[in-house]
Short mmCIF file of C-alpha atoms in Angstrom, two decimals:
data_model
loop_
_atom_site.label_atom_id
_atom_site.label_comp_id
_atom_site.label_asym_id
_atom_site.label_seq_id
_atom_site.Cartn_x
_atom_site.Cartn_y
_atom_site.Cartn_z
CA MET A 1 144.88 96.38 147.45
CA ILE A 2 141.60 95.41 145.71
CA ASP A 3 138.24 95.90 147.37
CA ALA A 4 135.11 94.84 145.47
CA ARG A 5 131.81 95.63 147.18
CA ASN A 6 128.44 94.34 145.98
CA VAL A 7 129.66 94.43 142.39
CA GLU A 8 127.09 93.91 139.67
CA ARG A 9 127.43 93.90 135.90
CA LEU A 10 124.22 94.20 133.94
CA TYR A 11 123.89 93.78 130.18
CA ARG A 12 120.88 94.32 127.98
CA ALA A 13 120.27 91.43 125.59
CA ARG A 14 117.21 91.27 123.32
CA GLY A 15 115.36 93.70 125.54
CA GLU A 16 116.06 91.74 128.73
CA ASN A 17 118.37 92.32 131.68
CA VAL A 18 121.20 89.79 131.94
CA TYR A 19 123.39 89.82 135.04
CA ALA A 20 126.96 88.66 134.47
CA LEU A 21 127.81 89.49 138.10
CA LYS A 22 125.50 89.65 141.09
CA SER A 23 126.50 91.20 144.44
CA VAL A 24 130.13 90.06 144.32
CA THR A 25 132.14 91.13 147.37
CA LEU A 26 135.83 90.28 147.67
CA THR A 27 138.95 91.84 149.19
CA ILE A 28 142.39 90.90 147.85
CA ARG A 29 145.39 91.85 149.96
CA ARG A 30 148.67 93.27 148.72
CA GLY A 31 151.10 90.49 147.79
CA GLU A 32 148.39 87.84 147.72
CA TYR A 33 148.13 85.21 144.97
CA VAL A 34 144.47 84.58 144.14
CA SER A 35 143.07 82.25 141.49
CA LEU A 36 139.60 82.77 140.03
CA MET A 37 137.93 79.56 138.92
CA GLY A 38 134.55 78.66 137.53
CA PRO A 39 132.80 77.11 134.54
CA SER A 40 132.04 78.96 131.33
CA GLY A 41 129.43 81.64 132.02
CA SER A 42 130.29 81.85 135.72
CA GLY A 43 131.27 85.52 135.55
CA LYS A 44 134.97 84.80 136.01
CA THR A 45 136.12 86.70 132.93
CA THR A 46 133.75 89.60 133.61
CA PHE A 47 135.06 89.99 137.16
CA PHE A 48 138.63 89.64 135.93
CA ASN A 49 138.07 92.51 133.50
CA MET A 50 136.51 94.59 136.26
CA ILE A 51 139.47 94.35 138.63
CA GLY A 52 141.75 95.06 135.68
CA ALA A 53 139.94 98.36 135.02
CA LEU A 54 139.03 97.08 131.55
CA ASP A 55 135.32 97.38 132.35
CA LEU A 56 133.29 99.14 135.02
CA PRO A 57 130.51 97.77 137.23
CA THR A 58 126.92 98.87 136.75
CA GLY A 59 126.38 98.50 140.49
CA GLY A 60 128.58 98.44 143.57
CA SER A 61 132.19 99.58 143.64
CA ILE A 62 135.73 98.40 142.92
CA THR A 63 138.64 100.12 144.66
CA ILE A 64 142.27 99.55 143.68
CA GLY A 65 144.92 101.05 145.92
CA GLY A 66 142.30 103.27 147.54
CA ARG A 67 140.94 104.64 144.25
CA ASN A 68 137.35 103.93 143.24
CA LEU A 69 137.38 103.03 139.55
CA ARG A 70 134.04 104.69 138.90
CA ASP A 71 135.48 108.01 140.09
CA LEU A 72 138.29 107.98 137.52
CA SER A 73 138.17 109.61 134.10
CA PRO A 74 139.12 107.58 130.98
CA PRO A 75 142.66 109.09 130.93
CA GLU A 76 143.05 108.30 134.64
CA LEU A 77 141.92 104.72 134.06
CA ALA A 78 144.39 104.38 131.18
CA TYR A 79 147.20 105.67 133.40
CA LEU A 80 146.21 103.27 136.19
CA ARG A 81 146.32 100.34 133.76
CA CYS A 82 149.70 101.40 132.39
CA VAL A 83 151.44 102.09 135.70
CA ASN A 84 149.78 99.90 138.33
CA ILE A 85 148.61 96.81 136.45
CA GLY A 86 150.50 94.26 134.36
CA TYR A 87 148.49 91.99 132.06
CA ILE A 88 149.36 88.47 130.93
CA PHE A 89 147.15 86.91 128.27
CA GLN A 90 146.59 83.31 127.18
CA ASN A 91 147.59 84.15 123.60
CA TYR A 92 150.60 86.25 124.70
CA ASN A 93 149.56 89.31 122.60
CA LEU A 94 153.14 90.07 121.57
CA ILE A 95 153.83 92.33 118.61
CA GLU A 96 155.15 89.97 115.95
CA VAL A 97 157.46 92.46 114.19
CA LEU A 98 159.22 93.44 117.43
CA SER A 99 161.90 91.43 119.20
CA ALA A 100 161.40 90.11 122.71
CA LEU A 101 163.42 93.05 124.02
CA GLN A 102 161.40 95.59 122.03
CA ASN A 103 158.11 94.10 123.25
CA VAL A 104 159.22 94.59 126.85
CA VAL A 105 160.56 98.09 126.16
CA LEU A 106 157.29 99.32 124.63
CA PRO A 107 155.22 99.96 127.82
CA MET A 108 158.16 101.81 129.37
CA GLU A 109 158.37 104.12 126.36
CA PHE A 110 154.71 105.01 126.90
CA LEU A 111 155.75 106.44 130.28
CA GLY A 112 158.57 108.46 128.78
CA LEU A 113 161.62 106.44 129.83
CA SER A 114 164.69 106.97 127.69
CA LYS A 115 165.51 104.24 125.19
CA LYS A 116 168.74 103.41 127.01
CA GLU A 117 167.07 103.10 130.40
CA ALA A 118 164.13 101.12 129.02
CA GLU A 119 166.37 98.66 127.17
CA ALA A 120 168.55 98.11 130.22
CA ARG A 121 165.52 97.39 132.39
CA ALA A 122 163.97 95.15 129.73
CA ALA A 123 167.19 93.16 129.46
CA ARG A 124 167.22 92.62 133.23
CA LEU A 125 163.60 91.45 133.19
CA LEU A 126 164.21 89.02 130.33
CA GLU A 127 167.21 87.66 132.21
CA ARG A 128 164.97 87.26 135.28
CA VAL A 129 162.56 85.06 133.29
CA GLY A 130 165.40 83.03 131.74
CA LEU A 131 165.49 84.58 128.26
CA ALA A 132 168.76 86.52 128.28
CA GLU A 133 169.99 84.61 125.23
CA ARG A 134 166.74 85.03 123.27
CA MET A 135 166.00 88.71 123.79
CA HIS A 136 166.72 89.69 120.19
CA HIS A 137 164.50 86.98 118.69
CA LEU A 138 161.08 87.70 117.19
CA PRO A 139 158.02 86.05 118.80
CA GLY A 140 157.71 83.67 115.84
CA GLU A 141 161.18 82.36 116.64
CA LEU A 142 160.22 81.50 120.21
CA SER A 143 158.32 78.57 121.70
CA GLY A 144 154.96 79.09 123.40
CA GLY A 145 156.57 78.95 126.83
CA GLN A 146 159.23 81.45 125.82
CA GLN A 147 156.61 83.82 124.43
CA GLN A 148 154.67 83.61 127.68
CA ARG A 149 157.84 84.47 129.60
CA VAL A 150 158.31 87.52 127.37
CA ALA A 151 154.71 88.46 128.21
CA ILE A 152 155.49 88.14 131.93
CA ALA A 153 158.57 90.35 131.55
CA ARG A 154 156.46 92.90 129.67
CA ALA A 155 153.84 92.81 132.44
CA LEU A 156 156.58 93.68 134.94
CA ALA A 157 158.04 96.49 132.82
CA ASN A 158 156.54 99.38 134.78
CA ASP A 159 156.93 97.66 138.17
CA PRO A 160 153.17 97.18 138.74
CA SER A 161 151.67 96.38 142.11
CA LEU A 162 149.10 94.08 140.48
CA ILE A 163 149.50 91.38 137.82
CA LEU A 164 146.43 89.94 136.11
CA ALA A 165 147.00 86.63 134.35
CA ASP A 166 144.21 85.41 132.06
CA GLU A 167 144.61 81.64 131.51
CA PRO A 168 148.42 82.04 131.47
CA THR A 169 149.04 78.31 130.99
CA GLY A 170 146.13 77.63 128.63
CA ASN A 171 148.24 77.13 125.49
CA LEU A 172 151.25 75.47 127.08
CA ASP A 173 152.39 71.87 127.50
CA SER A 174 152.42 70.39 130.98
CA ASN A 175 156.11 70.94 131.81
CA THR A 176 156.15 74.51 130.50
CA ALA A 177 152.92 75.27 132.36
CA VAL A 178 154.52 74.23 135.66
CA THR A 179 157.47 76.54 134.93
CA ILE A 180 155.13 79.48 134.33
CA VAL A 181 153.11 78.72 137.49
CA GLU A 182 156.29 78.63 139.57
CA LEU A 183 157.56 81.84 137.98
CA LEU A 184 154.37 83.74 138.80
CA SER A 185 154.38 82.36 142.33
CA GLY A 186 158.00 83.41 142.81
CA LEU A 187 157.27 86.94 141.62
CA SER A 188 154.42 87.20 144.09
CA ARG A 189 156.59 86.07 147.00
CA GLU A 190 159.81 87.87 146.12
CA ARG A 191 158.46 91.21 144.92
CA GLY A 192 155.27 91.43 146.98
CA VAL A 193 153.24 91.71 143.79
CA THR A 194 149.54 90.88 143.95
CA VAL A 195 148.71 88.21 141.37
CA VAL A 196 145.16 87.43 140.26
CA SER A 197 144.80 84.59 137.79
CA ALA A 198 141.66 83.55 135.93
CA THR A 199 142.28 79.89 135.23
CA HIS A 200 141.00 76.37 134.65
CA ASP A 201 144.44 74.93 135.47
CA HIS A 202 144.42 73.05 138.77
CA ARG A 203 148.19 73.42 139.04
CA MET A 204 147.49 77.02 140.01
CA LEU A 205 145.86 75.81 143.21
CA ASP A 206 149.14 74.68 144.72
CA VAL A 207 150.62 78.19 144.63
CA SER A 208 147.46 80.17 145.41
CA ASP A 209 146.88 81.80 148.78
CA ARG A 210 143.16 81.60 148.04
CA VAL A 211 140.94 80.22 145.30
CA VAL A 212 137.70 82.05 144.53
CA TYR A 213 135.06 79.91 142.84
CA LEU A 214 132.39 81.73 140.85
CA ARG A 215 129.14 80.31 139.54
CA ASP A 216 126.18 82.05 137.88
CA GLY A 217 127.70 85.47 138.51
CA ARG A 218 128.17 84.97 142.26
CA VAL A 219 131.00 83.93 144.56
CA GLU A 220 130.17 80.31 145.32
CA LYS A 221 132.99 79.72 147.81
CA ILE A 222 136.46 80.90 148.78
CA VAL A 223 139.06 78.30 149.73
CA SER A 224 142.25 79.22 151.59
CA ARG A 225 145.65 77.68 150.94
CA ALA A 226 145.44 75.75 154.19
CA GLU A 227 142.33 74.01 152.87
CA LEU A 228 143.82 73.07 149.50
CA GLU A 229 145.04 69.49 149.19
CA ILE A 230 146.07 69.49 145.53
CA SER A 231 149.76 69.55 144.58
CA VAL A 232 151.31 70.59 141.30
CA GLY A 233 151.23 67.74 138.81
CA THR A 234 148.79 65.48 140.64
CA ILE A 235 145.86 66.41 138.44
CA ALA A 236 146.03 65.64 134.76
CA ASP A 237 145.32 68.32 132.17
#
């Protein structure tokens, strides 16, 4: 699904070379749930943006579904992001003047689906995330957890093969965070969707197939599910 080989990301700062990523190699299988963890400045966010086709490496290669990102034109990258990748953000990034239903409909309209078909699919997705009775509410009328569930439904709108979740529980209370973690895990298992989450939340460890720890722009270690001994709720926020 995702194949990163010797990935580097170099920035120029005050006339000096600064490496955000150094020789990162990682393969993520289809249907796998992977959490990226690391302290501030570890390169976690940079790598997350790379595999989401939001940025390109200055060295090495990233392949998604057999397509090397550096070989794609800007329109091809935009199409890849729209069709193959669903994004979930810490701050939800919902459009405040649109209802929950309209927020989920929007990415489908970009692909040319009819309004009737898009609304029917959006309604099913909102029902799937437990918001059937709130679909006509504006984001400001929803709780943080409800807004994040709208964001998850929106991420699924175009039936992506990859979901990228950037600190999806960062702004949520403990109980709501567990609900979101379980929802993402269920989607990965039931739909065979690959989920990659950049997180500081240790509750993510219990549902992850692997946890990739980054430090100073490098992969420090990769821990498999069999090696994880942390259960949801045993570590305080």
